[in-house]
PDB file of C-alpha atoms in Angstrom:
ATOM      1  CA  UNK A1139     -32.065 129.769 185.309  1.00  0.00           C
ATOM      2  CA  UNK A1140     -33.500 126.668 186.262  1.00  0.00           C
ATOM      3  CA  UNK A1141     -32.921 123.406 185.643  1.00  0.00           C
ATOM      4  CA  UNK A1142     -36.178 121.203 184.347  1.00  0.00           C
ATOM      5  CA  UNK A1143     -35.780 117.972 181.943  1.00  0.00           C
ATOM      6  CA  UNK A1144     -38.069 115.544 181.201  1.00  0.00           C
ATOM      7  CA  UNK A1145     -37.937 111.757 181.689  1.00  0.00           C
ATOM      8  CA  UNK A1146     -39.324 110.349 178.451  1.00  0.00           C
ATOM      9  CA  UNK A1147     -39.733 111.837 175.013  1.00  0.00           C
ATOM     10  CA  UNK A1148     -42.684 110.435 173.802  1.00  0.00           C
ATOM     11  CA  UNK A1149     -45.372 108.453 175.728  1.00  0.00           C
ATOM     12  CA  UNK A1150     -48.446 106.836 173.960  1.00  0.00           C
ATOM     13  CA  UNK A1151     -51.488 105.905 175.408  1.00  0.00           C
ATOM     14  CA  UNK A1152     -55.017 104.633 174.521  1.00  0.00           C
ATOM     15  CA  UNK A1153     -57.742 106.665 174.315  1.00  0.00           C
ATOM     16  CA  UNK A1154     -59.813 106.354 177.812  1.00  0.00           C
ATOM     17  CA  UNK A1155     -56.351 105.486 179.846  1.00  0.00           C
ATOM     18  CA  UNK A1156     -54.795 107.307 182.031  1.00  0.00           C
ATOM     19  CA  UNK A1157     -51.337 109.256 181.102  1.00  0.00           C
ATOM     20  CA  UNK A1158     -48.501 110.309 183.378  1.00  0.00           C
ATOM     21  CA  UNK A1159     -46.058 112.516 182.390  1.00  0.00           C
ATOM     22  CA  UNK A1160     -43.248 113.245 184.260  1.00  0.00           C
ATOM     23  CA  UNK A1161     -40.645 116.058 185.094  1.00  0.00           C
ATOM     24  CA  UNK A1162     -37.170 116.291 187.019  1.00  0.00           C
ATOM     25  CA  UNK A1163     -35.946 119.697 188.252  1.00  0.00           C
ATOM     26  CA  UNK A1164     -33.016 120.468 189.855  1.00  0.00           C
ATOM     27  CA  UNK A1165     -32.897 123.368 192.083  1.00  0.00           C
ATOM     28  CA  UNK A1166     -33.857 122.542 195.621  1.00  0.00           C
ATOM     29  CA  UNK A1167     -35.007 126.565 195.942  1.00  0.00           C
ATOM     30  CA  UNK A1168     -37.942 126.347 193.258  1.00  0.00           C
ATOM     31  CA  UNK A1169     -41.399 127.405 194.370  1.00  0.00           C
ATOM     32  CA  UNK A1170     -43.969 127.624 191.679  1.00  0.00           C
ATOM     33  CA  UNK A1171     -43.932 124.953 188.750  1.00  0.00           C
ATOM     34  CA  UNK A1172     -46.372 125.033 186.033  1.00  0.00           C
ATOM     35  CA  UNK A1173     -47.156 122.361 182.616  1.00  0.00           C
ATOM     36  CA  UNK A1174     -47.858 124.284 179.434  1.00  0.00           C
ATOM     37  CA  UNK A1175     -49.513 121.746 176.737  1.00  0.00           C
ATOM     38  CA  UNK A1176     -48.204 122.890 173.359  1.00  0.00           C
ATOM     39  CA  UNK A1177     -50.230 121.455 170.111  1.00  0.00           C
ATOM     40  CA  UNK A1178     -48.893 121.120 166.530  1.00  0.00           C
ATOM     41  CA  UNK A1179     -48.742 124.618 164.826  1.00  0.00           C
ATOM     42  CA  UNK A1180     -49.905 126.573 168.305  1.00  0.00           C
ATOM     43  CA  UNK A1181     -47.939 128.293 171.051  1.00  0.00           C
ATOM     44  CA  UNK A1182     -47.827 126.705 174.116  1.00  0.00           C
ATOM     45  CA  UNK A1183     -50.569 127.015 176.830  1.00  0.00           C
ATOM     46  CA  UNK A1184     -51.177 126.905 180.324  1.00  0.00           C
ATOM     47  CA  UNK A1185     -52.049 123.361 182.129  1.00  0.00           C
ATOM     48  CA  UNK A1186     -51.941 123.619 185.591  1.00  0.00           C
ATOM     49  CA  UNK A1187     -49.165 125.129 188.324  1.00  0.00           C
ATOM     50  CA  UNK A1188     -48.753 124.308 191.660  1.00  0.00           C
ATOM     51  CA  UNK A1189     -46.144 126.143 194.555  1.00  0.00           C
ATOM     52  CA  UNK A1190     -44.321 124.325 196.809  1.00  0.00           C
ATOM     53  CA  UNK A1191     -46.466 124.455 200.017  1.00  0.00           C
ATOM     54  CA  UNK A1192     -48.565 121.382 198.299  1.00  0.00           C
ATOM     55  CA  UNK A1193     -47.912 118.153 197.081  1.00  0.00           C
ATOM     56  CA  UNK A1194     -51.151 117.588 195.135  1.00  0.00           C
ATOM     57  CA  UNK A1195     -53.074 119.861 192.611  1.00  0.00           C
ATOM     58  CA  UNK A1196     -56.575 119.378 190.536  1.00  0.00           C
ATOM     59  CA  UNK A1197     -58.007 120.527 187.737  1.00  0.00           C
ATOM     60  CA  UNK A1198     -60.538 119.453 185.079  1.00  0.00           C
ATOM     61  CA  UNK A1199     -59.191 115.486 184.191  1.00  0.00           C
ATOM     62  CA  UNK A1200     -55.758 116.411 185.060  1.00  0.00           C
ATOM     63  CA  UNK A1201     -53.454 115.970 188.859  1.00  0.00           C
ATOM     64  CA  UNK A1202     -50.499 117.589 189.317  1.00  0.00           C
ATOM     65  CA  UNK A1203     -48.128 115.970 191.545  1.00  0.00           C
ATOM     66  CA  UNK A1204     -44.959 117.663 193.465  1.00  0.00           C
ATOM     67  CA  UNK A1205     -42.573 115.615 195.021  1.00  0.00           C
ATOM     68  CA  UNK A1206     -39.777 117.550 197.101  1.00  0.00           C
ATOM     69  CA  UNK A1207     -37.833 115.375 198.262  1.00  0.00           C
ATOM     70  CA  UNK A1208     -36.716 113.603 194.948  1.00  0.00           C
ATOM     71  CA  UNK A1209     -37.717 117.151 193.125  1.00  0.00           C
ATOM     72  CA  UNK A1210     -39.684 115.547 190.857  1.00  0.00           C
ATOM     73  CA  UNK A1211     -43.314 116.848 189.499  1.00  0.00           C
ATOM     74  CA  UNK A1212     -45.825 114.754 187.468  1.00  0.00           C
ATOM     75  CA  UNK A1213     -48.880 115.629 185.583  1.00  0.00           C
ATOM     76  CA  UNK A1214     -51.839 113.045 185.236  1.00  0.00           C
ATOM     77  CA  UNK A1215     -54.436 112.723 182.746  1.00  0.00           C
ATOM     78  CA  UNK A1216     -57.118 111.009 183.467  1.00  0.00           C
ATOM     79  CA  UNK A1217     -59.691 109.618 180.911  1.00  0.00           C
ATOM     80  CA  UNK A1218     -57.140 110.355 178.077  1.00  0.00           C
ATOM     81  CA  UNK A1219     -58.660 112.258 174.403  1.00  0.00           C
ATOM     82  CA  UNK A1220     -57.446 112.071 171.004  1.00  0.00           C
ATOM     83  CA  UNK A1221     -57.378 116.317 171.742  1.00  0.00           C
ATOM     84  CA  UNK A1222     -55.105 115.357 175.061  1.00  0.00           C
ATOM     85  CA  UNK A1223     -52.111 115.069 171.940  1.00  0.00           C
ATOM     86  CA  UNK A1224     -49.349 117.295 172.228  1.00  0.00           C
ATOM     87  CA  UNK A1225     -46.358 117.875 173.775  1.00  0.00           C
ATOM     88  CA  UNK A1226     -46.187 118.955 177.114  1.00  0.00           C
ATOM     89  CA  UNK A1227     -43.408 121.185 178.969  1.00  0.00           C
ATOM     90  CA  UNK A1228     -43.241 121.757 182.868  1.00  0.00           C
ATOM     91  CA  UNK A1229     -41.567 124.850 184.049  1.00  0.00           C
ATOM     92  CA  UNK A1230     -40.044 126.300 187.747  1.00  0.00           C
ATOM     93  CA  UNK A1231     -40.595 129.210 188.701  1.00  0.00           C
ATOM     94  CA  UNK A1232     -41.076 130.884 185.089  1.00  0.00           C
ATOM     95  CA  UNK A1233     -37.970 129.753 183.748  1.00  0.00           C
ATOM     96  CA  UNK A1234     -37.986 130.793 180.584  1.00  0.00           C
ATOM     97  CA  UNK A1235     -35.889 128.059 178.949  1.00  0.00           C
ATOM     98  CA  UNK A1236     -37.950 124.667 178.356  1.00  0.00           C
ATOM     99  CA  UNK A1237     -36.426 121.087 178.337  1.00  0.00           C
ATOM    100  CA  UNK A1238     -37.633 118.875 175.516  1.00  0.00           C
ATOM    101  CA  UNK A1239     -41.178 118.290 176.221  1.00  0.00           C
ATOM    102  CA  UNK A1240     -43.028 114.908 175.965  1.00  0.00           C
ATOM    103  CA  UNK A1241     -44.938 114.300 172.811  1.00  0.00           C
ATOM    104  CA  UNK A1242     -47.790 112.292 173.963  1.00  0.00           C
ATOM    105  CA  UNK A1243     -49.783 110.529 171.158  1.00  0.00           C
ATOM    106  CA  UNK A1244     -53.272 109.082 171.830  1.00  0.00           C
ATOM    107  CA  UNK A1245     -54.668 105.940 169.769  1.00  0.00           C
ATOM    108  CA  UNK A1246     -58.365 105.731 169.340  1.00  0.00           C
TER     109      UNK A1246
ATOM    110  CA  UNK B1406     -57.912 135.734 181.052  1.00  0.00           C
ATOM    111  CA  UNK B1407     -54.900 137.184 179.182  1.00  0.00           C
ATOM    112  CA  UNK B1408     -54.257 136.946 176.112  1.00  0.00           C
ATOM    113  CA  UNK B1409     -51.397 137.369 173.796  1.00  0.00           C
ATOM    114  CA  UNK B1410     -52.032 137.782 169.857  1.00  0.00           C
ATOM    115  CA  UNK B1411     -48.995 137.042 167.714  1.00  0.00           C
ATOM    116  CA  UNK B1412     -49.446 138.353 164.700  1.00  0.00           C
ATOM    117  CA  UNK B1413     -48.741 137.336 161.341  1.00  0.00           C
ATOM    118  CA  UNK B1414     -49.065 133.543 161.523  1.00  0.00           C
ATOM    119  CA  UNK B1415     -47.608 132.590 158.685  1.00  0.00           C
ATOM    120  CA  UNK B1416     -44.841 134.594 156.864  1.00  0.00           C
ATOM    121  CA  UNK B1417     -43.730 133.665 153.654  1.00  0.00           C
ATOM    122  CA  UNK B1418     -40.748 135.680 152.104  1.00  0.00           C
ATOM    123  CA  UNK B1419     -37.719 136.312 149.583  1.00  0.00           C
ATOM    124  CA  UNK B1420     -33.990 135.351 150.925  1.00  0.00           C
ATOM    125  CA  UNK B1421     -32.460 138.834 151.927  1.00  0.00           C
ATOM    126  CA  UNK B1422     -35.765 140.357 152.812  1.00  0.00           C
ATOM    127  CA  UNK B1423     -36.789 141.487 156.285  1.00  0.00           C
ATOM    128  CA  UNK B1424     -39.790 140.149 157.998  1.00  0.00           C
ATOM    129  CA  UNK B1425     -41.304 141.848 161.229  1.00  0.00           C
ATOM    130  CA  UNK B1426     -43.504 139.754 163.998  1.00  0.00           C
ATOM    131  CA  UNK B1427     -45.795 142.018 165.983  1.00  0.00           C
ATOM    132  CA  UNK B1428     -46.210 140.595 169.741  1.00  0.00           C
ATOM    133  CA  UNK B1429     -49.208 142.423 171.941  1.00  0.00           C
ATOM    134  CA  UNK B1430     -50.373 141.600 175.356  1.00  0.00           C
ATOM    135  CA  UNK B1431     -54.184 142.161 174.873  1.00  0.00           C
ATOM    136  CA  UNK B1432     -55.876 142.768 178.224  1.00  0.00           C
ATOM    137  CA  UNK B1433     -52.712 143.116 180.802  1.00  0.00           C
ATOM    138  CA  UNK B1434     -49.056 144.811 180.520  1.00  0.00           C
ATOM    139  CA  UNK B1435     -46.220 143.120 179.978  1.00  0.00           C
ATOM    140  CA  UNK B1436     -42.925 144.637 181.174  1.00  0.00           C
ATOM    141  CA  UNK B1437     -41.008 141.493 179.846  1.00  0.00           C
ATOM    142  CA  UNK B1438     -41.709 139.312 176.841  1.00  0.00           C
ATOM    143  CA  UNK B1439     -39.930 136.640 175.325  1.00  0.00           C
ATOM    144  CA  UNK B1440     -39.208 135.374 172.088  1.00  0.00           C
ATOM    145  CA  UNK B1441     -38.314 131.902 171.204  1.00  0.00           C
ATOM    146  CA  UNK B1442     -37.554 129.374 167.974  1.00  0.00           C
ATOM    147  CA  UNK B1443     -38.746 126.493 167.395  1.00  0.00           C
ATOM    148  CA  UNK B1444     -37.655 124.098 165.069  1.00  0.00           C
ATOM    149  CA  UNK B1445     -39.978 120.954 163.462  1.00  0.00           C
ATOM    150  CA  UNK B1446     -40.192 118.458 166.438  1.00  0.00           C
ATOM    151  CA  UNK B1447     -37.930 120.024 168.870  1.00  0.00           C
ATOM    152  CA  UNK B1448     -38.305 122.137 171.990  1.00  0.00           C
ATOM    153  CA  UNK B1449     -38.593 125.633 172.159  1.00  0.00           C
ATOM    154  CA  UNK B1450     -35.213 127.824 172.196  1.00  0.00           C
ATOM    155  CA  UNK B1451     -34.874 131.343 174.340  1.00  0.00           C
ATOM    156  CA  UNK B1452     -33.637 133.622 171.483  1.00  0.00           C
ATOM    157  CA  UNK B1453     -33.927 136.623 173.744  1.00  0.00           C
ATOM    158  CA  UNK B1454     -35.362 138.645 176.727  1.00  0.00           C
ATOM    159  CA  UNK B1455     -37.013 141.403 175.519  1.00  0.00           C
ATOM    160  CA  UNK B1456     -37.475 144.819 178.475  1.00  0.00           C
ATOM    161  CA  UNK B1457     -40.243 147.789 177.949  1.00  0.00           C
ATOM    162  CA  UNK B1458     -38.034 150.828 177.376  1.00  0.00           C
ATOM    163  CA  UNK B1459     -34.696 149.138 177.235  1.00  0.00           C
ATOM    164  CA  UNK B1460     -32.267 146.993 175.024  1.00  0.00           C
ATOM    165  CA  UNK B1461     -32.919 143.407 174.880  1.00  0.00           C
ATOM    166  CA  UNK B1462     -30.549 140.606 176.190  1.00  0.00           C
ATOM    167  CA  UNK B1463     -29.874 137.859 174.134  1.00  0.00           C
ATOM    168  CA  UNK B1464     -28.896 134.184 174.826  1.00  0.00           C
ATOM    169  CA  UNK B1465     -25.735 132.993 173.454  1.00  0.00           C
ATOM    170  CA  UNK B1466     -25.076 132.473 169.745  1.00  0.00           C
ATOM    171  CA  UNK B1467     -28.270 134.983 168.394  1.00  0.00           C
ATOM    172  CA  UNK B1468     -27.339 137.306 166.664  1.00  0.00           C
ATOM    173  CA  UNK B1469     -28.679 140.628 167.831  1.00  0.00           C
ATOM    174  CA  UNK B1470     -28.034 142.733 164.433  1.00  0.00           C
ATOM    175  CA  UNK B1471     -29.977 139.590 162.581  1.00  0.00           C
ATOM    176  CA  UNK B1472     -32.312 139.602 164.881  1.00  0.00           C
ATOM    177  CA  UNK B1473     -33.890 142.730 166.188  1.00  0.00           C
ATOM    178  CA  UNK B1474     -36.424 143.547 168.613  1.00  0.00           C
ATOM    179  CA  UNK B1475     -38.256 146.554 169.941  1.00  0.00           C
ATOM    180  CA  UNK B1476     -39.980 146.970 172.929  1.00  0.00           C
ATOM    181  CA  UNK B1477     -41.517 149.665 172.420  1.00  0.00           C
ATOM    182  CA  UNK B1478     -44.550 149.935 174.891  1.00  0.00           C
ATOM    183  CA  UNK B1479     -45.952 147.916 178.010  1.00  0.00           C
ATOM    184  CA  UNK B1480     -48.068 145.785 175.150  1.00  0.00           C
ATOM    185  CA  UNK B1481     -46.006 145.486 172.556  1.00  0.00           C
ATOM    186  CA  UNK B1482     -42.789 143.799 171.391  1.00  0.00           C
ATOM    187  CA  UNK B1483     -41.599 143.313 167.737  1.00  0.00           C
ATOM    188  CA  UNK B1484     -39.124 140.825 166.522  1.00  0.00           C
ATOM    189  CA  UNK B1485     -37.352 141.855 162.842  1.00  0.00           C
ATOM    190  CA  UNK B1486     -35.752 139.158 161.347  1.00  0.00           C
ATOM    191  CA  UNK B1487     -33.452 141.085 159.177  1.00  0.00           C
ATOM    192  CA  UNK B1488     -32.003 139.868 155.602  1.00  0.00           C
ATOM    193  CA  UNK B1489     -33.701 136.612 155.748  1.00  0.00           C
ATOM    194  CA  UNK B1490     -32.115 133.026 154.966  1.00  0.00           C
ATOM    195  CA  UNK B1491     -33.666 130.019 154.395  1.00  0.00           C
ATOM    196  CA  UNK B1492     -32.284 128.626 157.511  1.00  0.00           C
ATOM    197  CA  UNK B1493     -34.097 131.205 159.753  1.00  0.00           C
ATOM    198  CA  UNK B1494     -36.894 129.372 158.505  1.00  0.00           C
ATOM    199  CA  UNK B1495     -38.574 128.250 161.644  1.00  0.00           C
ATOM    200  CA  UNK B1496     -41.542 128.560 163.997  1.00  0.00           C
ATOM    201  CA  UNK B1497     -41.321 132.010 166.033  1.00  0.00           C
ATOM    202  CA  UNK B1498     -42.935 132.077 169.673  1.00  0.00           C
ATOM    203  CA  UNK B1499     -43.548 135.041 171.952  1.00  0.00           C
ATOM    204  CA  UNK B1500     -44.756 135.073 175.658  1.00  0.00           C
ATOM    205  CA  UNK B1501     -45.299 137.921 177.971  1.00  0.00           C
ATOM    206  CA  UNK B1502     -44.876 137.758 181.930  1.00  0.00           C
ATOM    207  CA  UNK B1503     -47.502 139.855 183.519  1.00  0.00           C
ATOM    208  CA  UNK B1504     -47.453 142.515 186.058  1.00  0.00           C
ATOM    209  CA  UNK B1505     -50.226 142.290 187.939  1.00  0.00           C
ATOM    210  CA  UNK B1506     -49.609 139.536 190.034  1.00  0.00           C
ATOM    211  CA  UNK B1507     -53.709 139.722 190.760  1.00  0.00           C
ATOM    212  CA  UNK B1508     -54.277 138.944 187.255  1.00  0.00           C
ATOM    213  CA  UNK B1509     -51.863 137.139 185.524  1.00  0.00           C
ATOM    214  CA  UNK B1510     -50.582 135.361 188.378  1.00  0.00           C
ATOM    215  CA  UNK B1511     -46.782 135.288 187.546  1.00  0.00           C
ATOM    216  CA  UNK B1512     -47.811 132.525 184.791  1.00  0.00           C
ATOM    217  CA  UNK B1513     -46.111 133.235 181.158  1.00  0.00           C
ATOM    218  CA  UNK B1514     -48.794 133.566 178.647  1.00  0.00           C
ATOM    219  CA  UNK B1515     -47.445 132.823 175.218  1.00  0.00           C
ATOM    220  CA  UNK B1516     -48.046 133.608 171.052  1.00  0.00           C
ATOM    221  CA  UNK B1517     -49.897 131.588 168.609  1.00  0.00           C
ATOM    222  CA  UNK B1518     -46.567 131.363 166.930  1.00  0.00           C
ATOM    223  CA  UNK B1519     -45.735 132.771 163.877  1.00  0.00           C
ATOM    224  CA  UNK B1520     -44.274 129.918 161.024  1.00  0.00           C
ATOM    225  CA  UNK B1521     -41.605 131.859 158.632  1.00  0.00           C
ATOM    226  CA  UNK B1522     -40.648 130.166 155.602  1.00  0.00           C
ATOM    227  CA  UNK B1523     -37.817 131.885 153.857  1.00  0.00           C
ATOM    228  CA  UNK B1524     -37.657 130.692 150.084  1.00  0.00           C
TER     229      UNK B1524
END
């Protein structure tokens, strides 16, 4: 399967700032990457994907970013919410095994 | 959009008693499902890969007879946790991989998660 790990563990953030989390795969051949947001208690659920053709990718306050060359993928959160906690997982191409996730706290 | 209902929740049971989790894609079929473990503050662990009509495959170190799953249908996959110890005490996660690519869009759709607690 594929290789995806995650920079940093836990990231904290004020309410109303921006967050960037970021993810390192490791197979050159991956296509199709996707965040899941997983909150306390709940299974995980879908973010955002993005295949390999683009570099950028929008949705409702959060930008997912692919980077090729250094195969590296961020997600941005923009205008951060107290309901923005959890931890968040990227996957390639529907790997089913998950790295560690980054728990991402938000102060009021 | 799909959905996948996990179902119970929340299982509390007796050491040495069996405890089934029901897994059901709702509105799209799912010739592969997952199920994974989760354990207070970590990340979630593959358990196995579970195939409509076939036997499932297993990662290393779980124990297919302790843990058992059917999948019986395109909708449905059940995961038996057989003779229950307090250390399979844990947070249980299914996900489904849809089939039509139209719908589901290759994206895994996952459980609410079922939390056993095995006293």
């Amino acid at each position: 399967g594929e290789s995806v790990g995650l920079h940093l563990p836990t990231l904290s953030v004020q309410e109303g700032d921006n967050s960037i989390i970021n993810c390192a795969y490791s197979n050159s051949a991956s296509d199709y990457f996707i965040w899941y947001k997983q909150e306390s208690g709940k299974g995980p659920q879908f973010i955002i994907d993005i295949r390999s053709n683009m570099d950028k990718r929008q949705g409702q306050r959060v930008t997912v970013l692919l980077n090729k060359t250094v195969k590296h993928l961020s997600l941005q959160i923009a205008a951060t919410q107290p309901g923005d906690s959890a931890v968040y997982f990227c996957a390639a191409n529907n790997d089913m095994r998950f790295g560690a996730g980054t728990r991402l706290t938000v102060k009021p | 959009g799909a959905v996948v209902s996990q179902h119970p929740s929340w299982v509390i049971c007796k050491s040495g008693t069996s405890v089934k989790i029901e897994c059901r894609s709702l509105d799209f079929q799912a010739t592969t499902m997952f199920w994974y473990r989760q354990f207070p503050k970590q990340s979630l662990m593959l358990m196995a890969t579970s195939n409509e009509g076939s036997k499932a495959t297993y990662e290393q170190g779980v124990e297919k007879d302790k843990f058992l799953i059917n999948h019986a249908s395109l909708t449905l996959s059940t995961l038996t946790v057989t003779s229950a110890h307090p250390e399979d005490s844990s947070f249980y996660i299914c996900s489904a991989l849809g089939t039509d690519f139209r719908l589901t869009n290759e994206k895994l759709f996952f459980g609410s998660g079922t939390q056993l607690s095995v006293l």
